[in-house]
Short mmCIF file of C-alpha atoms in Angstrom, two decimals:
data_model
loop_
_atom_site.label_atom_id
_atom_site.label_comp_id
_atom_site.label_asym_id
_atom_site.label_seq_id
_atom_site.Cartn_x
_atom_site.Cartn_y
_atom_site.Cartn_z
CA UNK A 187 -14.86 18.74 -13.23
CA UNK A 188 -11.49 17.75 -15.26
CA UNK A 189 -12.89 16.99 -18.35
CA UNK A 190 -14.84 20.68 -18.19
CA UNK A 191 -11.67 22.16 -17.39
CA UNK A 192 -9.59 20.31 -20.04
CA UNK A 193 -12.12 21.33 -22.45
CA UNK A 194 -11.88 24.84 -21.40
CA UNK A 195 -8.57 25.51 -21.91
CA UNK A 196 -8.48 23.68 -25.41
CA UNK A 197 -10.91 26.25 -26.30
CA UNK A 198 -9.18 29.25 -24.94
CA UNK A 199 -5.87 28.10 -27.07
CA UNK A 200 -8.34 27.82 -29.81
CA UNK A 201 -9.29 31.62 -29.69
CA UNK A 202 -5.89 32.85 -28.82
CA UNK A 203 -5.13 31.29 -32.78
CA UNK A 204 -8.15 32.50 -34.27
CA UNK A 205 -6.53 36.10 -34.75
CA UNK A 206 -3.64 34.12 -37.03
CA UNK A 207 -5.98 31.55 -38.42
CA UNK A 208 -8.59 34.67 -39.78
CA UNK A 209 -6.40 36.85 -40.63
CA UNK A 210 -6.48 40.76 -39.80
CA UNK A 211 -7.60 43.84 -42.22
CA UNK A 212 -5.99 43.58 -45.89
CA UNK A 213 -4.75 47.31 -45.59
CA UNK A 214 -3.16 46.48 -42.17
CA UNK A 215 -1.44 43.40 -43.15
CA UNK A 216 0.06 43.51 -46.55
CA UNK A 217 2.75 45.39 -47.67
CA UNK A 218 3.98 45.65 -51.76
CA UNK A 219 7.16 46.44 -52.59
CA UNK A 220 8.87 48.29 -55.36
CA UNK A 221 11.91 46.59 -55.63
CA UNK A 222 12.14 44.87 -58.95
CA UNK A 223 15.49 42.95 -59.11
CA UNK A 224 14.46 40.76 -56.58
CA UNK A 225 12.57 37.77 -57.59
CA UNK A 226 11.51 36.98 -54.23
CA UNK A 227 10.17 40.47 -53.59
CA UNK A 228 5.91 41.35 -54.31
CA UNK A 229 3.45 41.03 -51.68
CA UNK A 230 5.10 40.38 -48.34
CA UNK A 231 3.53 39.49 -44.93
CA UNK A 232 4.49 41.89 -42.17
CA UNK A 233 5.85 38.95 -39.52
CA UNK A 234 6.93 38.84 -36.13
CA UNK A 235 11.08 37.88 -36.25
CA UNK A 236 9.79 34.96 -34.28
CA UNK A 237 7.27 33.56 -36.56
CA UNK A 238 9.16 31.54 -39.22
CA UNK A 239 10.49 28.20 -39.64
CA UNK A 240 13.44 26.98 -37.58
CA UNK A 241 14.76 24.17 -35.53
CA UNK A 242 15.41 24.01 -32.20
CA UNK A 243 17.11 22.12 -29.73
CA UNK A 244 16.41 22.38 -25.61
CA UNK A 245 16.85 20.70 -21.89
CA UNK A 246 14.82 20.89 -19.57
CA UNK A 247 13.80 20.89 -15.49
CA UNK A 248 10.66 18.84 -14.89
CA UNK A 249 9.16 18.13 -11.56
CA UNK A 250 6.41 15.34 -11.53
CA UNK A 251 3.25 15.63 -9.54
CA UNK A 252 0.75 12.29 -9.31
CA UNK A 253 0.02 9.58 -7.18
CA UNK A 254 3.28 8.42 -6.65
CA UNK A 255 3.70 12.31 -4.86
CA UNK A 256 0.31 11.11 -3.04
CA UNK A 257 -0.44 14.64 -2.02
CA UNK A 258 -3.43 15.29 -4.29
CA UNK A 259 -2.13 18.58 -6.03
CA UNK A 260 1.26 19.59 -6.90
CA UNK A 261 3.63 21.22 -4.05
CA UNK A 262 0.33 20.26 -1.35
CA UNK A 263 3.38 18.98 0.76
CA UNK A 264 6.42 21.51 -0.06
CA UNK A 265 9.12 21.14 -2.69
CA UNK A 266 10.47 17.78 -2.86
CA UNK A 267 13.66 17.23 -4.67
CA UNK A 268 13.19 13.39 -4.86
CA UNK A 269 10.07 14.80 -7.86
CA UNK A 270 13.12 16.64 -9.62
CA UNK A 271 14.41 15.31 -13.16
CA UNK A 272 15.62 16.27 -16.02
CA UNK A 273 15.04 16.09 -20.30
CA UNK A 274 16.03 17.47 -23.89
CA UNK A 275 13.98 17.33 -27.19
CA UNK A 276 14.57 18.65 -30.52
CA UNK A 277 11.55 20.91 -31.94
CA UNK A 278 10.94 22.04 -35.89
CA UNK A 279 9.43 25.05 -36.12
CA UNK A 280 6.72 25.57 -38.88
CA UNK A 281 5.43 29.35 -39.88
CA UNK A 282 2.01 29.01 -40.73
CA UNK A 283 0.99 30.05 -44.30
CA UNK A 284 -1.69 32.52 -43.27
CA UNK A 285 -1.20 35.11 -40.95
CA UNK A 286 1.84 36.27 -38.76
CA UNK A 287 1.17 35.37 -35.24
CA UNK A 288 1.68 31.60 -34.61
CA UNK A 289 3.99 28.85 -35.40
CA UNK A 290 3.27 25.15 -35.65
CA UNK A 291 5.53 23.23 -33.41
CA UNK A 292 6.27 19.28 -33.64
CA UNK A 293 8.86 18.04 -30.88
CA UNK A 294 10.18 15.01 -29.86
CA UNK A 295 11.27 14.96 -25.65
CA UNK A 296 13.43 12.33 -24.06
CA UNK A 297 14.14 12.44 -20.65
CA UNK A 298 13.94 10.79 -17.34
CA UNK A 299 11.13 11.03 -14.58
CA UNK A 300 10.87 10.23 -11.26
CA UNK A 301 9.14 10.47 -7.99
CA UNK A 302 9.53 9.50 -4.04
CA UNK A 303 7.23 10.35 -1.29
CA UNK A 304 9.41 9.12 1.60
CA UNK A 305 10.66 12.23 3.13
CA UNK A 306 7.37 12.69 3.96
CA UNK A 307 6.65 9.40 5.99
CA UNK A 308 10.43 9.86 7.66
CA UNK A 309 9.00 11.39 10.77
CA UNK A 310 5.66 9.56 11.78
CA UNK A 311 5.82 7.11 14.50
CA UNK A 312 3.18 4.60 12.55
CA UNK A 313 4.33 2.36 9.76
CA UNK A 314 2.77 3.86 6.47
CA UNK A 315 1.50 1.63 3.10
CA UNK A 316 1.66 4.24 1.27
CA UNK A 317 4.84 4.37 0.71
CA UNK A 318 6.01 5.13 -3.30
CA UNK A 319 8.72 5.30 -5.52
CA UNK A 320 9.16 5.07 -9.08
CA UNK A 321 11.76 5.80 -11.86
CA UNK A 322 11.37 6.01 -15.99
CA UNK A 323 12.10 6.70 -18.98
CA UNK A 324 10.26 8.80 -20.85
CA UNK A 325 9.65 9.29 -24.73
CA UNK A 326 7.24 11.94 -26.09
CA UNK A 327 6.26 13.06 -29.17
CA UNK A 328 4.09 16.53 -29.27
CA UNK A 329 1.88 19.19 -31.43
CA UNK A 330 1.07 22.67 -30.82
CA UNK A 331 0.68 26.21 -31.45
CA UNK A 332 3.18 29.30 -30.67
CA UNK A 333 1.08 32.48 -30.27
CA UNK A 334 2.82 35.48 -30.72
CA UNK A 335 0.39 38.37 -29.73
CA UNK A 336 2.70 41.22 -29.82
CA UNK A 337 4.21 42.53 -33.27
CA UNK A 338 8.50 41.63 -33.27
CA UNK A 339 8.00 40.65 -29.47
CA UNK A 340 9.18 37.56 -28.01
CA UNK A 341 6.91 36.74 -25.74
CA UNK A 342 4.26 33.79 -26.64
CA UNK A 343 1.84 31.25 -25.11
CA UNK A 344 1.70 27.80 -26.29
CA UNK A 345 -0.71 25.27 -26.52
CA UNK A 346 -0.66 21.45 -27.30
CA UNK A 347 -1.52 17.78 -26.90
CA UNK A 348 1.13 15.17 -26.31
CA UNK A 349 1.17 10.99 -26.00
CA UNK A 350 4.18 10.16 -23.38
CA UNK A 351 5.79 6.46 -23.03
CA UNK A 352 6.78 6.01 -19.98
CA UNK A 353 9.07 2.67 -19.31
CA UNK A 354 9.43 2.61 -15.94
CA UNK A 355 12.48 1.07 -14.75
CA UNK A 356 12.23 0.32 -10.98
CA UNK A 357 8.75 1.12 -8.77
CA UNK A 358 8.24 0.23 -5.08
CA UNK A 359 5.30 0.39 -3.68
CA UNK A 360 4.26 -0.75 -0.02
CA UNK A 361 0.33 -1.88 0.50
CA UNK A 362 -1.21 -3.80 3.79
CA UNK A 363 -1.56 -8.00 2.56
CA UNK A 364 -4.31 -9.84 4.44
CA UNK A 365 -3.22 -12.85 5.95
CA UNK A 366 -5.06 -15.75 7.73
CA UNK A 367 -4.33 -13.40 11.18
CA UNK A 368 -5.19 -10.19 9.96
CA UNK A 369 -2.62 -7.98 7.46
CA UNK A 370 0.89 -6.96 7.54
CA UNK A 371 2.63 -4.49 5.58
CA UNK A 372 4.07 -6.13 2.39
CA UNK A 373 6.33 -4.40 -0.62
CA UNK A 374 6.43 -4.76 -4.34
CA UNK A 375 8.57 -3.66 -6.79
CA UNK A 376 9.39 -4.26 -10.27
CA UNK A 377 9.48 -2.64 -14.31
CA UNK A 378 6.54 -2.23 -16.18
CA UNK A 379 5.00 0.64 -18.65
CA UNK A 380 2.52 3.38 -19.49
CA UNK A 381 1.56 5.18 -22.13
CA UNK A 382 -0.54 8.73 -21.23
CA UNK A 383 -2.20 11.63 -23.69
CA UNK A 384 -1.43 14.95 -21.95
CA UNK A 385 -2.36 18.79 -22.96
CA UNK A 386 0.69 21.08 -22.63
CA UNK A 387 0.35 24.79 -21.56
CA UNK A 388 3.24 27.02 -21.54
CA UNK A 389 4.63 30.69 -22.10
CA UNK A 390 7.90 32.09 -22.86
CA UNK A 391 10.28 34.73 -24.10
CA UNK A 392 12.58 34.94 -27.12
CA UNK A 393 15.29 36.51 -27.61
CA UNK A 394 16.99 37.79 -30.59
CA UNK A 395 20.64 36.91 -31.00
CA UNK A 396 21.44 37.02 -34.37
CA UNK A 397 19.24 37.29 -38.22
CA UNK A 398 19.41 33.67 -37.50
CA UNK A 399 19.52 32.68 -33.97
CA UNK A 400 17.57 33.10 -30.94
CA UNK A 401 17.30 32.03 -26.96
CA UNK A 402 14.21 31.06 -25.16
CA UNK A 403 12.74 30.86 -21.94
CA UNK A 404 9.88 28.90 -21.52
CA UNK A 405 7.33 27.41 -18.58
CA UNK A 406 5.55 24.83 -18.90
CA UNK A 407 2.83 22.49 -17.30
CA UNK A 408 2.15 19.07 -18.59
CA UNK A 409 -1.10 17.22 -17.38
CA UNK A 410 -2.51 13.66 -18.32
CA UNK A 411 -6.19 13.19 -19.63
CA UNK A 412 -6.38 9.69 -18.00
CA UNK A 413 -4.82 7.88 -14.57
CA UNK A 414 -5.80 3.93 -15.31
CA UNK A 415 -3.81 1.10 -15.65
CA UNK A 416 -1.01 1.02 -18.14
CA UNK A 417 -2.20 4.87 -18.97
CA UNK A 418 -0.06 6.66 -16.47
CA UNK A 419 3.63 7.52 -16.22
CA UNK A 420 4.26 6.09 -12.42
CA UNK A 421 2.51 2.54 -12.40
CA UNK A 422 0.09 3.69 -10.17
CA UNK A 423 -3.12 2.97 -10.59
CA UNK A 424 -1.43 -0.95 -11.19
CA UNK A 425 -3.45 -3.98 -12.81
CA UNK A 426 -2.71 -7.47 -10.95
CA UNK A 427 -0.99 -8.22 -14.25
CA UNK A 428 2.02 -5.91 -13.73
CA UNK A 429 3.41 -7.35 -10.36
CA UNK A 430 4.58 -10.56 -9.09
CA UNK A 431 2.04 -10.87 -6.32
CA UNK A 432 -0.65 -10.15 -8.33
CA UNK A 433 -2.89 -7.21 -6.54
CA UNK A 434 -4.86 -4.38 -7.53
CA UNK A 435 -3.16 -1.45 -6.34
CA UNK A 436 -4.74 1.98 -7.10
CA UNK A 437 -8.67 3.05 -8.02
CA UNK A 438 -8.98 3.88 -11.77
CA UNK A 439 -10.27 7.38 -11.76
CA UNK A 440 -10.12 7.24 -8.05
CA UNK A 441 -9.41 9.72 -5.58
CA UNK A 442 -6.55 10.59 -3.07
CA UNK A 443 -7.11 9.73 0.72
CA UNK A 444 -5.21 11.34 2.90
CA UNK A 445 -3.70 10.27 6.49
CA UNK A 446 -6.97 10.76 7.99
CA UNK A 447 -8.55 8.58 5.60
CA UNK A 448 -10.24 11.57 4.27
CA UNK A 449 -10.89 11.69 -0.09
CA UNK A 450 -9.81 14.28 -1.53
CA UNK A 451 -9.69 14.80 -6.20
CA UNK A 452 -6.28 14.70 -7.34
CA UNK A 453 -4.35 15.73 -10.27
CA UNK A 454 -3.86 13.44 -12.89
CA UNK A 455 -0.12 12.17 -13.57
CA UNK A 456 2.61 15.42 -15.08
CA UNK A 457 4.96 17.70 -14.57
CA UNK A 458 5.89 20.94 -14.81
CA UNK A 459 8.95 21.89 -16.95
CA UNK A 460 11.36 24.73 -17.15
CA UNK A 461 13.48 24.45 -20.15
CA UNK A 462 16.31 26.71 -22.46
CA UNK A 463 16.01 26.58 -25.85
CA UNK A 464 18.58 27.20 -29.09
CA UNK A 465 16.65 28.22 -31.81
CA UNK A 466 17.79 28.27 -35.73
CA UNK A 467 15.66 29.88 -37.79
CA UNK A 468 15.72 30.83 -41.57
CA UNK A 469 12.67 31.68 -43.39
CA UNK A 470 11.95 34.84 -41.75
CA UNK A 471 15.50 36.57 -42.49
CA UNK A 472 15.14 37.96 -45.62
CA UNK A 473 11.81 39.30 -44.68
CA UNK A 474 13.44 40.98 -41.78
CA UNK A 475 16.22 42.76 -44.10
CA UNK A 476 13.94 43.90 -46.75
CA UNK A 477 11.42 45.77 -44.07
CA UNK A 478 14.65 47.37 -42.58
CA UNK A 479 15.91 48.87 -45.79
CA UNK A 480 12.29 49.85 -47.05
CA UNK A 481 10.99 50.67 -43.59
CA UNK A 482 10.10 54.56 -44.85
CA UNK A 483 7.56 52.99 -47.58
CA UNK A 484 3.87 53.20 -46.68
CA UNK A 485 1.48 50.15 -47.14
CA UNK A 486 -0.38 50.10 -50.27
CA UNK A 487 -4.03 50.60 -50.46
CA UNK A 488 -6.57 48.40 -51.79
#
């Protein structure tokens, strides 16, 4: 069921693009104009402020949802602050050469993740194993599309695919050891790492401050494509090789029980992210000058 629905929403960013990547009627689209003394001037794309090259710098909010949260989907158990951490990345901006709806955008993220389930254990009687904890650093480099659907509107939707590192600095986790009576409750805790592909859906909202400068708003939900060992971003699933005692903690592609020892599907490893963003931008200027002085002159004809 998460593959299908991974591969439906790559699809659906796919046809959200195809109105930039095809192009829209000739008549409709080009404008030439008269202006001689120019050398830039001649046949001139009609573009969204938005769409043009620019770079951009941004922090963001990011809660984490995964096993570590142990609640099988995000917020299943209320907002929990211990999820809360925080990031900044620096994005270029790249208009595409055909049409004037999307922009290409490469980032680089840095940032810090986190998560804690133990508020939620504070108040049962029992002792729990599944107690979790984990803290990292993360490093991400991503690709995706901007898609502007509305002509010198802010609002877009982006799509995009991501690989995270995630060098987790401190995880403790609590699991039942067998002994030669039985089992008692037992912790570990240590470092270790992950790397984890992700898609990346968001929307958001420009606004214009300047020829040059604008302010965004954006939303954001970040999902991995794979929970296994050493391919997550909290250490859990964990291979025997990554802790001192040498268990097996975690099914890979397993499911979540919960208290009642009831399995439930969970979410793969993520976050969602609120973030501001700065944006510099320069190619589109000049474009957005010439169509206010010649905005009276009608679109030639061919």
């Amino acid at each position: 069921m998460r593959n299908r629905r991974y591969f439906i929403l790559i699809i659906l960013a796919g046809l959200l693009c195809s109105t930039s990547l095809f192009g829209v009627p000739r008549g409709k689209q080009k404008v030439v104009w008269k202006e001689k003394t120019n050398s830039r001037t001649g046949l001139y794309t009609t573009q969204n402020y938005f769409v043009s090259h620019g770079v951009s710098l941004n922090a963001s909010a990011m809660y984490f949802f995964g096993d570590v949260d142990n609640e099988g989907i995000a917020f299943n158990g209320g907002f929990n602050t211990n999820n809360l951490s925080f990031g900044g990345g620096l994005t270029f901006g790249y208009s595409m050469p055909v049409g004037n709806h999307c922009n290409l955008r490469f980032t680089a993220l840095a940032g810090t993740l986190r998560g804690n389930n133990e508020l939620k254990f504070q108040s049962l009687p029992e002792p729990r194993d599944d107690y979790r904890k984990f803290q990292s650093v993360i490093i991400q480099p991503s690709f995706g599309v901007e898609y502007y659907p509305f002509s010198n509107a802010g609002f877009y939707l982006y799509g995009g695919v991501a690989l995270t590192a995630s060098i987790i600095t401190n995880y403790e986790f609590y699991y039942y050891k067998r002994t030669g009576s039985g089992k008692e409750r037992s912790k570990i805790e240590g470092k270790t790492f992950g790397f984890l592909p992700m898609v990346q859906l968001g929307l958001g909202y420009s606004w214009k401050l300047s020829e040059s400068w604008s302010l965004n708003l954006e939303l954001m939900v970040q999902e991995g494509l794979i929970d296994t060992h050493y391919m997550n971003l909290d250490a859990w699933p964990m291979a025997p090789s990554q802790n001192s005692d040498g268990v097996e903690l975690g099914a890979s592609f397993g499911t979540w029980t919960d208290r009642y020892g009831k399995e439930h599907i969970h979410w793969n490893d993520g976050w969602f992210q609120v973030g501001i963003t700065v944006t510099y931008r320069w190619h589109n200027c000049e474009h957005c000058r010439i169509l206010n002085n010649y905005s009276n002159i009608r679109p030639s004809r061919r």
